[in-house]
Amino acid sequence: MKITKFDIIVICLLIIIPLFYIAHQPNGNKKLFLISGNEKKEIQLKDQIIKLNNGDVVIEVTKDGARFIENNCPGNICVKTGWAERCGQTVACVPNRLALVIECEKEAFDAVSR
Amino acid sequence: MSKLFSTAFYIILALSLVGCGEEKYQTERFYNMGTFVSLTLPKTKKNKKLTIDVRGRIQELENIIKKATDKANEDKQFCFEGIMNDLHETGIKYAELTDERFSIYAYTIAKEYGFHEGPYRVPSETRIKQLTKNINNLYDLQMDMGAYAKGYIVDKATDLLKEKNVKSAMLNAGGDLYALGKKGDRKWRVAIKHPDFHDKFLSIIDIENIALATSGDYERFFKTDEGERIFHIFDSTTGKNPQYHRSVSVIADTVEEADGLATSFFLMPIDEIAKKCLELKTPVLLYNKDDETTKLCGWEKFENN
Amino acid sequence: MQSPDSKKLALTGLFAALTVSLGVFETFIALPVPGVRIGLSNVGIMLCLYIIDLPAAIYVAIAKSILVPLLTGNLIVKMSISLPATLAATLAMALFIFITIKHTSPLSAGSVGGFVHIIVQFFVVKNLYIKSDAIYNLLPYFTLFSVLTGAITGYITLLILRNFPGVSKCTSTYKK
């Protein structure tokens, strides 16, 4: 059994697909959202500390982004992930259904008339 | 193994080229006609040079009109010639449409309020009466064709684009805009700004080969000591701001028409506009002080769902 | 495949044990990206696909999806994400191998598995846990990583296959 040309083609294809999406991330107005289960709530990007679940979950927000500084979920992956700062960046804590997302508005129009 | 890597390299190269195959657009912004003008064109070398030409054309026309307007406002005698004659006749058309409420000489009043040059102030009632009388008698006047001159210039610049065989472009002079062709495989998408919120829109429309202009009370205004908002559009028969609308948008074949009609309709109540826009076949969007949006003469047809 | 059932059974058990122990083992390997693992246990599933058959691979996939969470904690969440993703990846790899066996090696089969695995994982997370499309923002990065780790596990599988006794006979499962 040998590595073939076809192998390389398949892998390249599979790499190109996500690269394409990464390259096409929108840039624009940053907005921070806290997602908890089904709810999505916008959080102002300013220096603040947000406590959830009776203080088990602590979120630090600055004008640039946000991160979990305390979280009671196993493994503490979301705390280790660090900051969500750039467009499309997400810090997710799956076990307690929390996520911090930075979304950037795409320019939805070609022009504005005023 | 090295052969495999070179294969991988070429495949990635080829695929990334395919990925970039879609048509890219580039927007150039420049300051002309007292506002930011933006020109969006497919990104090519040829179009880069074309942007410079378009700006040149705009600058040239702006200078001619400004010079002539200044001269007219300083001199006692003035004859309308060339471009100015065309613009003057257009002005008469809008004056007739609005029963003389629109006038290129309404600037006589606007200037008294301090518009364009400042400082802002509210003239006395007797002064305003005097000035409206002057306009009526065509005596001691100040002229400004800004209500539709900008549209005229954008039209001429668009003509230049058409001459150069451009199939797709968006020329937007502070909201007075022309959408040439389509953007890629879809129409140009334009939002009409809400007077009070910078991130809210009254309507979003998809347009192609057509012009759009908006007049509003929120772009150039000042507040009196009593908190009253005075803006730059004046009814030349009363010398006051018209109070029918807060924002008027018009879709028409040329930017000059859209621009002129947006200002004219600003001076007219809804029922009159409804009649006129049917005659002129120009869709209209109105927004008034009571937070009501009115769509007339087929505006809805342009809205995307 | 000529092997008697007992040999098949023994191999399936061996690969299941390999898969589960690799799955537990790799939770101790720290990667620079939090929450991400190489997916070494995929090696066992791929060996099943190449050496035994699809049902065996599915047994191993199910065993892995249930046992690894059981042994590493956080049972329900991990299992609900892992089971559909592992099964989908197994089926996708089986299909891929079935169609392209003559032209490909486990290298690309592994990356296909990684690709499908991560996408199904995100789909499950989106529908069960974090019900926001925003979660898909992360997907491209994870997909990129997953395809690469998939290729790595595929390569490991390839190395094992090359040295597996009698493998030239056994790979006949997916020959048309």
Coordinates of C-alpha atoms in Angstrom, one line a residue:
Chain A
M1 CA 0.0 0.0 0.0
K2 CA 1.4 3.4 -1.0
I3 CA 0.5 7.0 -0.7
T4 CA -1.0 8.0 -4.0
K5 CA -1.6 11.2 -5.9
F6 CA -5.3 10.8 -5.3
D7 CA -4.6 10.8 -1.5
I8 CA -2.9 14.2 -1.9
I9 CA -5.7 15.5 -4.0
V10 CA -8.3 14.5 -1.5
I11 CA -6.4 16.0 1.5
C12 CA -5.8 19.2 -0.4
L13 CA -9.5 19.5 -1.2
L14 CA -10.4 19.0 2.4
I15 CA -7.9 21.6 3.5
I16 CA -9.0 24.2 0.9
I17 CA -12.6 24.1 2.1
P18 CA -12.0 25.4 5.6
L19 CA -9.2 27.7 4.4
F20 CA -11.7 29.3 2.0
Y21 CA -14.1 30.1 4.9
I22 CA -11.3 31.4 7.1
A23 CA -10.1 33.7 4.3
H24 CA -13.7 35.0 3.9
Q25 CA -14.3 36.0 7.5
P26 CA -16.0 39.4 7.5
N27 CA -14.4 42.4 9.1
G28 CA -16.5 45.1 10.5
N29 CA -18.3 46.3 13.6
K30 CA -17.5 44.0 16.5
K31 CA -20.3 42.8 18.7
L32 CA -20.0 40.5 21.6
F33 CA -22.7 37.9 22.3
L34 CA -23.2 35.5 25.2
I35 CA -25.0 32.4 24.1
S36 CA -26.5 30.3 26.8
G37 CA -28.4 27.3 25.5
N38 CA -31.1 28.8 23.3
E39 CA -30.6 32.4 24.3
K40 CA -28.3 34.9 22.6
K41 CA -27.7 38.1 24.4
E42 CA -25.6 41.0 23.3
I43 CA -23.0 42.2 25.8
Q44 CA -21.5 45.7 25.6
L45 CA -17.8 45.6 24.9
K46 CA -16.6 47.7 27.8
D47 CA -14.6 46.8 30.9
Q48 CA -16.8 44.7 33.1
I49 CA -17.0 41.4 35.0
I50 CA -20.1 39.3 34.5
K51 CA -21.0 36.6 37.0
L52 CA -23.4 33.8 36.0
N53 CA -24.8 30.6 37.7
N54 CA -24.4 32.0 41.2
G55 CA -20.8 33.0 40.6
D56 CA -19.7 29.7 39.2
V57 CA -19.1 31.3 35.9
V58 CA -17.1 34.5 35.7
I59 CA -16.6 36.4 32.4
E60 CA -14.2 39.2 31.9
V61 CA -15.1 41.7 29.3
T62 CA -12.9 44.5 27.9
K63 CA -13.5 46.9 25.0
D64 CA -11.7 44.4 22.7
G65 CA -13.1 41.1 23.7
A66 CA -14.1 38.7 26.4
R67 CA -13.0 35.5 28.1
F68 CA -14.1 33.1 30.8
I69 CA -12.0 33.5 33.9
E70 CA -13.9 31.0 36.0
N71 CA -16.1 28.2 35.0
N72 CA -17.2 25.1 36.8
C73 CA -17.3 22.9 33.7
P74 CA -15.2 19.8 33.6
G75 CA -11.8 20.2 31.9
N76 CA -12.1 24.0 32.0
I77 CA -11.5 24.1 28.3
C78 CA -13.2 27.4 27.8
V79 CA -11.0 29.1 30.5
K80 CA -7.9 27.7 28.8
T81 CA -9.1 28.9 25.4
G82 CA -8.6 32.5 26.5
W83 CA -9.8 35.6 24.8
A84 CA -12.4 35.9 22.0
E85 CA -11.3 39.1 20.3
R86 CA -11.4 38.9 16.6
C87 CA -14.3 38.6 14.2
G88 CA -15.8 35.1 14.4
Q89 CA -13.9 34.0 17.4
T90 CA -15.8 31.9 19.8
V91 CA -15.1 30.5 23.2
A92 CA -17.4 27.7 24.0
C93 CA -18.1 25.7 27.1
V94 CA -20.2 22.8 25.8
P95 CA -21.1 21.1 29.2
N96 CA -22.9 24.1 30.6
R97 CA -24.0 25.4 27.3
L98 CA -22.3 28.7 27.3
A99 CA -20.4 30.5 24.6
L100 CA -18.9 33.8 24.0
V101 CA -18.9 34.9 20.4
I102 CA -17.5 38.0 18.6
E103 CA -19.6 38.7 15.6
C104 CA -18.8 41.2 13.0
E105 CA -21.4 42.9 10.9
K106 CA -20.9 42.3 7.3
E107 CA -21.6 45.3 5.1
A108 CA -25.0 44.3 4.0
F109 CA -25.4 47.1 1.5
D110 CA -23.5 48.5 -1.3
A111 CA -24.6 52.0 -0.4
V112 CA -26.7 54.0 2.0
S113 CA -29.0 56.8 0.9
R114 CA -29.6 59.7 3.3
Chain B
M1 CA 8.0 11.8 -1.8
S2 CA 9.2 15.2 -3.2
K3 CA 7.0 14.5 -6.2
L4 CA 4.0 14.1 -4.0
F5 CA 4.8 17.4 -2.3
S6 CA 5.1 19.2 -5.6
T7 CA 1.8 17.7 -6.7
A8 CA 0.2 19.0 -3.4
F9 CA 1.7 22.4 -4.0
Y10 CA 0.3 22.7 -7.5
I11 CA -3.1 21.5 -6.4
I12 CA -3.4 24.0 -3.6
L13 CA -2.2 26.7 -5.9
A14 CA -4.8 25.8 -8.6
L15 CA -7.6 25.6 -6.1
S16 CA -6.8 28.9 -4.4
L17 CA -6.9 30.5 -7.9
V18 CA -10.3 29.0 -8.5
G19 CA -11.4 30.3 -5.1
C20 CA -10.5 33.9 -6.1
G21 CA -12.3 33.6 -9.4
E22 CA -15.3 35.6 -8.2
E23 CA -15.4 39.2 -9.3
K24 CA -14.0 41.6 -6.7
Y25 CA -15.1 45.1 -6.3
Q26 CA -13.2 48.1 -5.1
T27 CA -14.6 51.3 -3.6
E28 CA -12.8 54.6 -3.9
R29 CA -13.9 57.5 -1.7
F30 CA -13.2 61.1 -2.3
Y31 CA -14.6 64.4 -1.1
N32 CA -16.4 66.5 -3.7
M33 CA -19.5 68.6 -3.9
G34 CA -19.5 69.1 -0.1
T35 CA -19.9 65.4 0.5
F36 CA -18.2 62.1 0.4
V37 CA -18.4 60.5 -3.0
S38 CA -17.9 56.8 -3.3
L39 CA -17.4 54.9 -6.6
T40 CA -17.5 51.1 -6.6
L41 CA -16.2 49.4 -9.6
P42 CA -15.0 45.9 -10.5
K43 CA -11.3 45.7 -9.4
T44 CA -9.2 46.1 -12.5
K45 CA -6.3 48.2 -13.5
K46 CA -8.3 50.0 -16.2
N47 CA -11.0 50.9 -13.6
K48 CA -8.4 52.4 -11.3
K49 CA -7.5 55.0 -13.9
L50 CA -11.2 55.4 -14.7
T51 CA -11.8 56.4 -11.1
I52 CA -9.4 59.3 -11.5
D53 CA -11.1 60.4 -14.7
V54 CA -14.5 60.3 -13.0
R55 CA -13.3 62.4 -10.2
G56 CA -11.8 64.8 -12.7
R57 CA -15.2 65.1 -14.5
I58 CA -17.0 65.7 -11.2
Q59 CA -14.4 68.3 -10.1
E60 CA -14.6 70.1 -13.4
L61 CA -18.4 70.4 -13.4
E62 CA -18.4 71.3 -9.7
N63 CA -16.0 74.1 -10.4
I64 CA -18.1 75.5 -13.3
I65 CA -21.3 75.4 -11.4
K66 CA -19.8 76.9 -8.2
K67 CA -18.0 79.7 -10.1
A68 CA -21.2 80.6 -12.0
T69 CA -23.3 80.4 -8.8
D70 CA -20.9 82.7 -7.0
K71 CA -20.8 85.1 -9.8
A72 CA -24.6 85.1 -10.0
N73 CA -24.9 85.8 -6.3
E74 CA -22.4 88.7 -6.4
D75 CA -23.3 90.4 -9.6
K76 CA -26.4 92.4 -10.1
Q77 CA -27.0 91.1 -13.6
F78 CA -26.5 87.5 -14.5
C79 CA -27.3 85.5 -17.6
F80 CA -27.8 81.7 -17.5
E81 CA -25.6 80.1 -20.1
G82 CA -24.6 76.6 -21.1
I83 CA -24.8 74.2 -18.2
M84 CA -26.3 76.9 -16.0
N85 CA -29.1 77.4 -18.5
D86 CA -30.0 73.7 -18.4
L87 CA -29.9 73.7 -14.7
H88 CA -32.0 76.8 -14.5
E89 CA -34.7 75.3 -16.7
T90 CA -34.8 72.2 -14.5
G91 CA -35.3 74.5 -11.6
I92 CA -38.3 76.1 -13.2
K93 CA -39.7 72.6 -13.8
Y94 CA -39.6 71.8 -10.1
A95 CA -41.0 75.2 -9.2
E96 CA -44.0 74.5 -11.3
L97 CA -44.4 71.0 -9.8
T98 CA -44.5 72.4 -6.3
D99 CA -46.6 75.6 -7.0
E100 CA -43.5 77.7 -6.5
R101 CA -42.7 76.3 -3.1
F102 CA -39.5 75.1 -4.6
S103 CA -37.2 77.8 -5.9
I104 CA -33.5 78.0 -6.6
Y105 CA -33.8 81.3 -4.9
A106 CA -34.9 79.8 -1.6
Y107 CA -31.2 80.1 -0.8
T108 CA -32.0 83.8 -0.1
I109 CA -33.8 82.6 3.0
A110 CA -31.5 79.7 3.8
K111 CA -28.5 82.1 3.8
E112 CA -30.3 84.3 6.2
Y113 CA -30.6 81.4 8.6
G114 CA -26.9 80.9 8.2
F115 CA -26.9 77.8 6.0
H116 CA -23.7 76.7 4.2
E117 CA -21.5 79.4 5.7
G118 CA -22.9 80.1 9.2
P119 CA -23.3 81.3 11.9
Y120 CA -26.7 79.8 12.4
R121 CA -29.4 82.2 13.5
V122 CA -33.2 82.7 13.3
P123 CA -34.2 85.8 11.3
S124 CA -37.2 87.9 12.4
E125 CA -40.6 87.3 11.0
T126 CA -40.7 90.6 9.2
R127 CA -37.3 89.8 7.6
I128 CA -38.6 86.4 6.4
K129 CA -41.7 88.0 5.0
Q130 CA -39.6 90.6 3.2
L131 CA -37.4 87.9 1.7
T132 CA -40.3 85.7 0.5
K133 CA -41.7 88.8 -1.2
N134 CA -38.3 89.4 -2.8
I135 CA -38.3 85.9 -4.2
N136 CA -41.8 86.4 -5.5
N137 CA -40.7 89.6 -7.2
L138 CA -37.3 88.2 -8.3
Y139 CA -35.5 91.0 -6.5
D140 CA -32.2 90.9 -4.6
L141 CA -31.8 87.2 -4.7
Q142 CA -29.3 84.5 -3.7
M143 CA -29.3 81.4 -5.8
D144 CA -28.4 77.8 -5.1
M145 CA -29.1 74.8 -7.4
G146 CA -27.7 72.4 -4.9
A147 CA -31.0 70.6 -4.7
Y148 CA -30.4 68.9 -8.0
A149 CA -27.0 70.1 -9.3
K150 CA -25.3 67.3 -7.4
G151 CA -27.6 64.8 -9.2
Y152 CA -26.8 66.5 -12.5
I153 CA -23.0 66.0 -11.9
V154 CA -23.5 62.4 -10.8
D155 CA -25.4 61.8 -14.1
K156 CA -22.6 63.3 -16.1
A157 CA -20.0 61.1 -14.3
T158 CA -22.2 58.1 -14.9
D159 CA -22.3 59.0 -18.6
L160 CA -18.5 58.9 -18.6
L161 CA -18.6 55.4 -17.1
K162 CA -21.1 54.3 -19.8
E163 CA -18.9 55.8 -22.5
K164 CA -16.0 53.7 -21.2
N165 CA -18.1 50.6 -21.5
V166 CA -18.4 50.0 -17.8
K167 CA -21.1 47.5 -17.2
S168 CA -21.3 47.5 -13.4
A169 CA -20.7 50.4 -11.1
M170 CA -22.2 52.3 -8.1
L171 CA -21.6 56.0 -7.9
N172 CA -22.9 57.5 -4.6
A173 CA -22.6 61.1 -3.7
G174 CA -23.7 61.4 -0.1
G175 CA -26.8 59.3 -0.8
D176 CA -27.6 60.6 -4.3
L177 CA -26.6 57.6 -6.3
Y178 CA -26.8 55.7 -9.5
A179 CA -26.6 51.9 -9.7
L180 CA -25.2 50.9 -13.1
G181 CA -25.9 47.3 -14.1
K182 CA -25.7 44.6 -11.5
K183 CA -23.2 43.8 -8.9
G184 CA -22.0 40.4 -10.0
D185 CA -25.1 38.3 -10.3
R186 CA -27.3 40.3 -8.1
K187 CA -28.7 43.8 -8.1
W188 CA -27.1 46.6 -6.1
R189 CA -28.4 46.7 -2.6
V190 CA -29.1 50.1 -1.1
A191 CA -30.4 51.0 2.4
I192 CA -32.3 54.2 3.2
K193 CA -31.1 55.6 6.4
H194 CA -33.4 56.2 9.4
P195 CA -33.3 59.9 10.4
D196 CA -32.6 59.1 14.0
F197 CA -30.6 55.9 14.2
H198 CA -27.4 55.4 12.3
D199 CA -27.8 51.6 12.3
K200 CA -31.5 51.5 11.4
F201 CA -32.9 51.7 8.0
L202 CA -36.3 52.7 6.6
S203 CA -36.1 50.4 3.7
I204 CA -33.6 48.2 1.8
I205 CA -34.0 48.0 -1.9
D206 CA -32.4 46.2 -4.8
I207 CA -31.8 48.4 -7.9
E208 CA -30.3 48.1 -11.3
N209 CA -29.7 50.8 -13.9
I210 CA -31.7 53.4 -11.9
A211 CA -31.1 56.4 -9.7
L212 CA -32.0 57.0 -6.1
A213 CA -31.8 60.2 -3.9
T214 CA -33.0 61.1 -0.5
S215 CA -33.7 64.4 1.2
G216 CA -33.9 64.6 4.9
D217 CA -34.1 67.1 7.8
Y218 CA -31.3 65.3 9.6
E219 CA -28.2 66.0 7.5
R220 CA -27.8 69.7 7.8
F221 CA -29.6 71.4 10.6
F222 CA -29.3 73.4 13.8
K223 CA -31.4 73.7 16.9
T224 CA -32.9 77.0 18.1
D225 CA -32.8 78.0 21.7
E226 CA -36.4 76.7 22.0
G227 CA -35.2 73.3 20.8
E228 CA -36.8 73.6 17.4
R229 CA -34.9 71.9 14.6
I230 CA -34.2 74.2 11.6
F231 CA -32.9 72.3 8.5
H232 CA -31.7 73.4 5.1
I233 CA -34.8 73.0 3.0
F234 CA -37.1 76.0 2.8
D235 CA -40.5 76.7 1.3
S236 CA -40.0 79.8 -0.7
T237 CA -43.6 80.9 -0.3
T238 CA -43.5 80.9 3.5
G239 CA -39.8 81.1 4.3
K240 CA -40.1 78.3 6.7
N241 CA -39.1 74.6 6.9
P242 CA -41.8 72.3 5.4
Q243 CA -43.2 70.0 8.1
Y244 CA -44.7 67.3 6.0
H245 CA -41.9 64.8 6.1
R246 CA -38.6 63.9 7.8
S247 CA -37.2 61.9 4.9
V248 CA -38.1 61.6 1.3
S249 CA -36.5 59.1 -1.1
V250 CA -37.2 58.9 -4.8
I251 CA -36.3 56.4 -7.4
A252 CA -36.0 57.8 -10.9
D253 CA -34.1 57.3 -14.2
T254 CA -31.6 60.0 -13.6
V255 CA -30.0 61.2 -10.4
E256 CA -30.9 64.7 -11.2
E257 CA -34.6 63.8 -11.3
A258 CA -34.4 61.7 -8.2
D259 CA -32.5 64.5 -6.4
G260 CA -34.8 67.3 -7.6
L261 CA -37.9 65.3 -6.8
A262 CA -36.8 64.3 -3.4
T263 CA -36.4 68.0 -2.5
S264 CA -39.6 69.0 -4.3
F265 CA -41.7 66.2 -2.6
F266 CA -40.3 67.4 0.7
L267 CA -42.3 70.5 0.1
M268 CA -45.5 68.7 -0.7
P269 CA -48.1 66.9 1.4
I270 CA -48.6 63.2 0.8
D271 CA -51.8 63.3 -1.3
E272 CA -50.1 65.7 -3.8
I273 CA -47.1 63.5 -4.0
A274 CA -49.2 60.4 -4.6
K275 CA -50.7 62.1 -7.6
K276 CA -47.5 63.5 -9.0
C277 CA -45.4 60.3 -8.6
L278 CA -48.0 58.4 -10.6
E279 CA -47.7 60.9 -13.4
L280 CA -43.9 60.8 -13.2
K281 CA -43.7 57.1 -12.6
T282 CA -41.2 57.6 -9.8
P283 CA -41.5 55.3 -6.7
V284 CA -41.3 57.3 -3.4
L285 CA -40.6 56.5 0.2
L286 CA -41.8 58.9 2.9
Y287 CA -41.1 59.0 6.6
N288 CA -42.8 61.6 8.8
K289 CA -42.6 63.0 12.4
D290 CA -45.1 60.4 13.7
D291 CA -42.8 57.6 12.8
E292 CA -44.9 56.5 9.9
T293 CA -43.3 55.2 6.7
T294 CA -45.3 55.5 3.5
K295 CA -44.5 53.8 0.2
L296 CA -45.9 55.2 -3.0
C297 CA -46.0 54.4 -6.7
G298 CA -44.4 51.0 -6.6
W299 CA -41.6 51.5 -4.0
E300 CA -42.4 48.0 -2.6
K301 CA -41.4 46.4 -5.9
F302 CA -37.8 47.3 -5.2
E303 CA -37.7 46.0 -1.7
N304 CA -36.1 42.7 -1.2
N305 CA -38.0 40.2 0.7
Chain C
M1 CA -12.0 -12.7 3.4
Q2 CA -11.0 -16.2 4.2
S3 CA -10.5 -15.9 7.9
P4 CA -12.6 -18.0 10.2
D5 CA -15.2 -16.3 12.4
S6 CA -13.1 -16.8 15.5
K7 CA -10.1 -14.9 14.0
K8 CA -12.4 -12.1 12.9
L9 CA -13.9 -11.9 16.4
A10 CA -10.5 -11.9 18.0
L11 CA -9.3 -9.1 15.7
T12 CA -12.4 -7.1 16.4
G13 CA -11.8 -7.4 20.1
L14 CA -8.2 -6.5 19.7
F15 CA -9.0 -3.4 17.7
A16 CA -11.7 -2.4 20.1
A17 CA -9.3 -2.6 23.0
L18 CA -6.7 -0.6 20.9
T19 CA -9.3 2.0 20.0
V20 CA -10.6 2.5 23.6
S21 CA -7.1 2.6 25.2
L22 CA -5.9 5.0 22.6
G23 CA -9.0 7.1 23.2
V24 CA -8.3 7.2 26.9
F25 CA -4.6 7.7 26.4
E26 CA -4.9 10.7 24.2
T27 CA -6.9 12.6 26.7
F28 CA -3.6 13.0 28.5
I29 CA -1.8 14.4 25.5
A30 CA -2.0 18.2 25.8
L31 CA -2.3 20.0 22.5
P32 CA -1.8 23.7 22.0
V33 CA -5.5 24.1 21.2
P34 CA -7.7 23.4 24.2
G35 CA -10.3 20.8 23.8
V36 CA -8.8 19.2 20.7
R37 CA -7.4 15.7 20.5
I38 CA -5.6 13.9 17.7
G39 CA -8.2 11.3 17.3
L40 CA -5.7 8.4 17.6
S41 CA -8.5 6.0 18.4
N42 CA -9.5 6.4 14.8
V43 CA -6.5 4.1 14.0
G44 CA -8.4 1.2 15.4
I45 CA -11.5 1.9 13.5
M46 CA -9.6 2.3 10.3
L47 CA -7.7 -1.0 10.8
C48 CA -11.1 -2.7 11.2
L49 CA -12.3 -1.2 7.9
Y50 CA -9.2 -2.3 6.1
I51 CA -8.6 -5.6 7.7
I52 CA -12.0 -6.9 8.8
D53 CA -15.3 -5.4 7.6
L54 CA -17.8 -2.6 8.1
P55 CA -19.9 -4.2 10.9
A56 CA -16.7 -4.8 12.9
A57 CA -15.7 -1.2 12.5
I58 CA -19.2 -0.1 13.7
Y59 CA -18.9 -2.3 16.8
V60 CA -15.6 -0.8 17.5
A61 CA -16.9 2.8 16.9
I62 CA -19.8 2.2 19.3
A63 CA -17.6 0.7 21.9
K64 CA -15.2 3.6 21.6
S65 CA -18.0 6.2 21.8
I66 CA -19.4 4.7 25.0
L67 CA -16.3 3.5 26.8
V68 CA -14.0 6.4 26.3
P69 CA -16.5 8.9 27.9
L70 CA -17.2 6.4 30.6
L71 CA -13.6 6.2 31.5
T72 CA -12.7 9.9 31.1
G73 CA -15.8 11.5 32.7
N74 CA -18.5 13.9 31.6
L75 CA -20.4 10.9 30.2
I76 CA -23.6 12.2 28.7
V77 CA -22.2 15.2 27.0
K78 CA -19.2 13.4 25.5
M79 CA -21.2 10.4 24.5
S80 CA -24.0 12.4 22.8
I81 CA -21.4 14.2 20.7
S82 CA -19.0 11.3 20.1
L83 CA -21.4 8.6 19.1
P84 CA -23.1 10.2 16.1
A85 CA -19.8 11.8 15.0
T86 CA -17.8 8.6 15.2
L87 CA -20.5 6.5 13.5
A88 CA -20.8 9.1 10.7
A89 CA -17.1 9.2 10.3
T90 CA -16.9 5.4 10.2
L91 CA -19.6 5.2 7.5
A92 CA -18.0 8.0 5.5
M93 CA -14.6 6.3 5.6
A94 CA -16.1 2.9 4.7
L95 CA -17.8 4.5 1.7
F96 CA -14.7 6.4 0.7
I97 CA -12.6 3.2 1.0
F98 CA -15.2 1.2 -0.9
I99 CA -15.2 3.6 -3.8
T100 CA -11.5 4.5 -4.0
I101 CA -9.7 1.5 -2.6
K102 CA -7.7 1.1 -5.8
H103 CA -6.5 4.7 -5.9
T104 CA -6.1 5.7 -2.3
S105 CA -4.4 4.8 0.9
P106 CA -5.5 5.2 4.6
L107 CA -3.9 8.7 4.5
S108 CA -6.8 10.3 2.6
A109 CA -9.4 7.9 4.2
G110 CA -8.3 9.3 7.6
S111 CA -8.6 12.9 6.6
V112 CA -12.1 12.2 5.2
G113 CA -13.0 10.6 8.5
G114 CA -11.6 13.6 10.4
F115 CA -13.5 16.0 8.2
V116 CA -16.9 14.2 8.7
H117 CA -16.2 13.7 12.4
I118 CA -15.7 17.3 13.2
I119 CA -18.7 18.5 11.1
V120 CA -21.1 16.1 12.8
Q121 CA -19.7 17.1 16.2
F122 CA -20.4 20.7 15.5
F123 CA -23.9 19.8 14.2
V124 CA -24.7 17.9 17.4
V125 CA -23.3 20.7 19.6
K126 CA -25.3 23.3 17.7
N127 CA -28.5 21.3 18.0
L128 CA -28.2 20.0 21.5
Y129 CA -26.1 22.4 23.5
I130 CA -25.2 25.8 22.1
K131 CA -28.1 26.6 19.8
S132 CA -26.6 29.4 17.9
D133 CA -25.2 29.5 14.4
A134 CA -22.3 31.5 15.9
I135 CA -20.8 28.2 16.9
Y136 CA -20.1 27.5 13.2
N137 CA -17.6 30.4 13.3
L138 CA -15.2 27.9 14.9
L139 CA -15.8 25.2 12.4
P140 CA -13.3 26.1 9.7
Y141 CA -10.4 26.2 12.1
F142 CA -11.4 22.9 13.7
T143 CA -12.0 21.3 10.3
L144 CA -8.5 22.3 9.1
F145 CA -7.0 20.8 12.2
S146 CA -9.2 17.7 12.0
V147 CA -8.2 17.0 8.4
L148 CA -4.6 17.2 9.3
T149 CA -4.9 15.0 12.4
G150 CA -7.0 12.7 10.3
A151 CA -4.2 12.4 7.8
I152 CA -1.8 11.7 10.6
T153 CA -3.9 8.9 12.0
G154 CA -4.3 7.6 8.4
Y155 CA -0.6 7.6 8.1
I156 CA -0.2 5.6 11.3
T157 CA -2.8 3.2 10.0
L158 CA -0.9 2.9 6.8
L159 CA 2.3 2.0 8.7
I160 CA 0.5 -0.6 10.7
L161 CA -1.1 -2.1 7.6
R162 CA 2.2 -2.4 5.9
N163 CA 3.5 -4.5 8.7
F164 CA 0.3 -6.4 9.5
P165 CA 0.7 -10.2 8.8
G166 CA -1.3 -11.4 5.9
V167 CA -2.8 -8.0 5.2
S168 CA -2.6 -8.4 1.4
K169 CA -5.2 -11.1 1.7
C170 CA -7.3 -9.2 4.2
T171 CA -7.8 -6.0 2.3
S172 CA -9.8 -7.9 -0.2
T173 CA -12.9 -7.0 1.8
Y174 CA -13.5 -3.8 -0.2
K175 CA -12.4 -5.0 -3.6
K176 CA -15.1 -4.8 -6.1

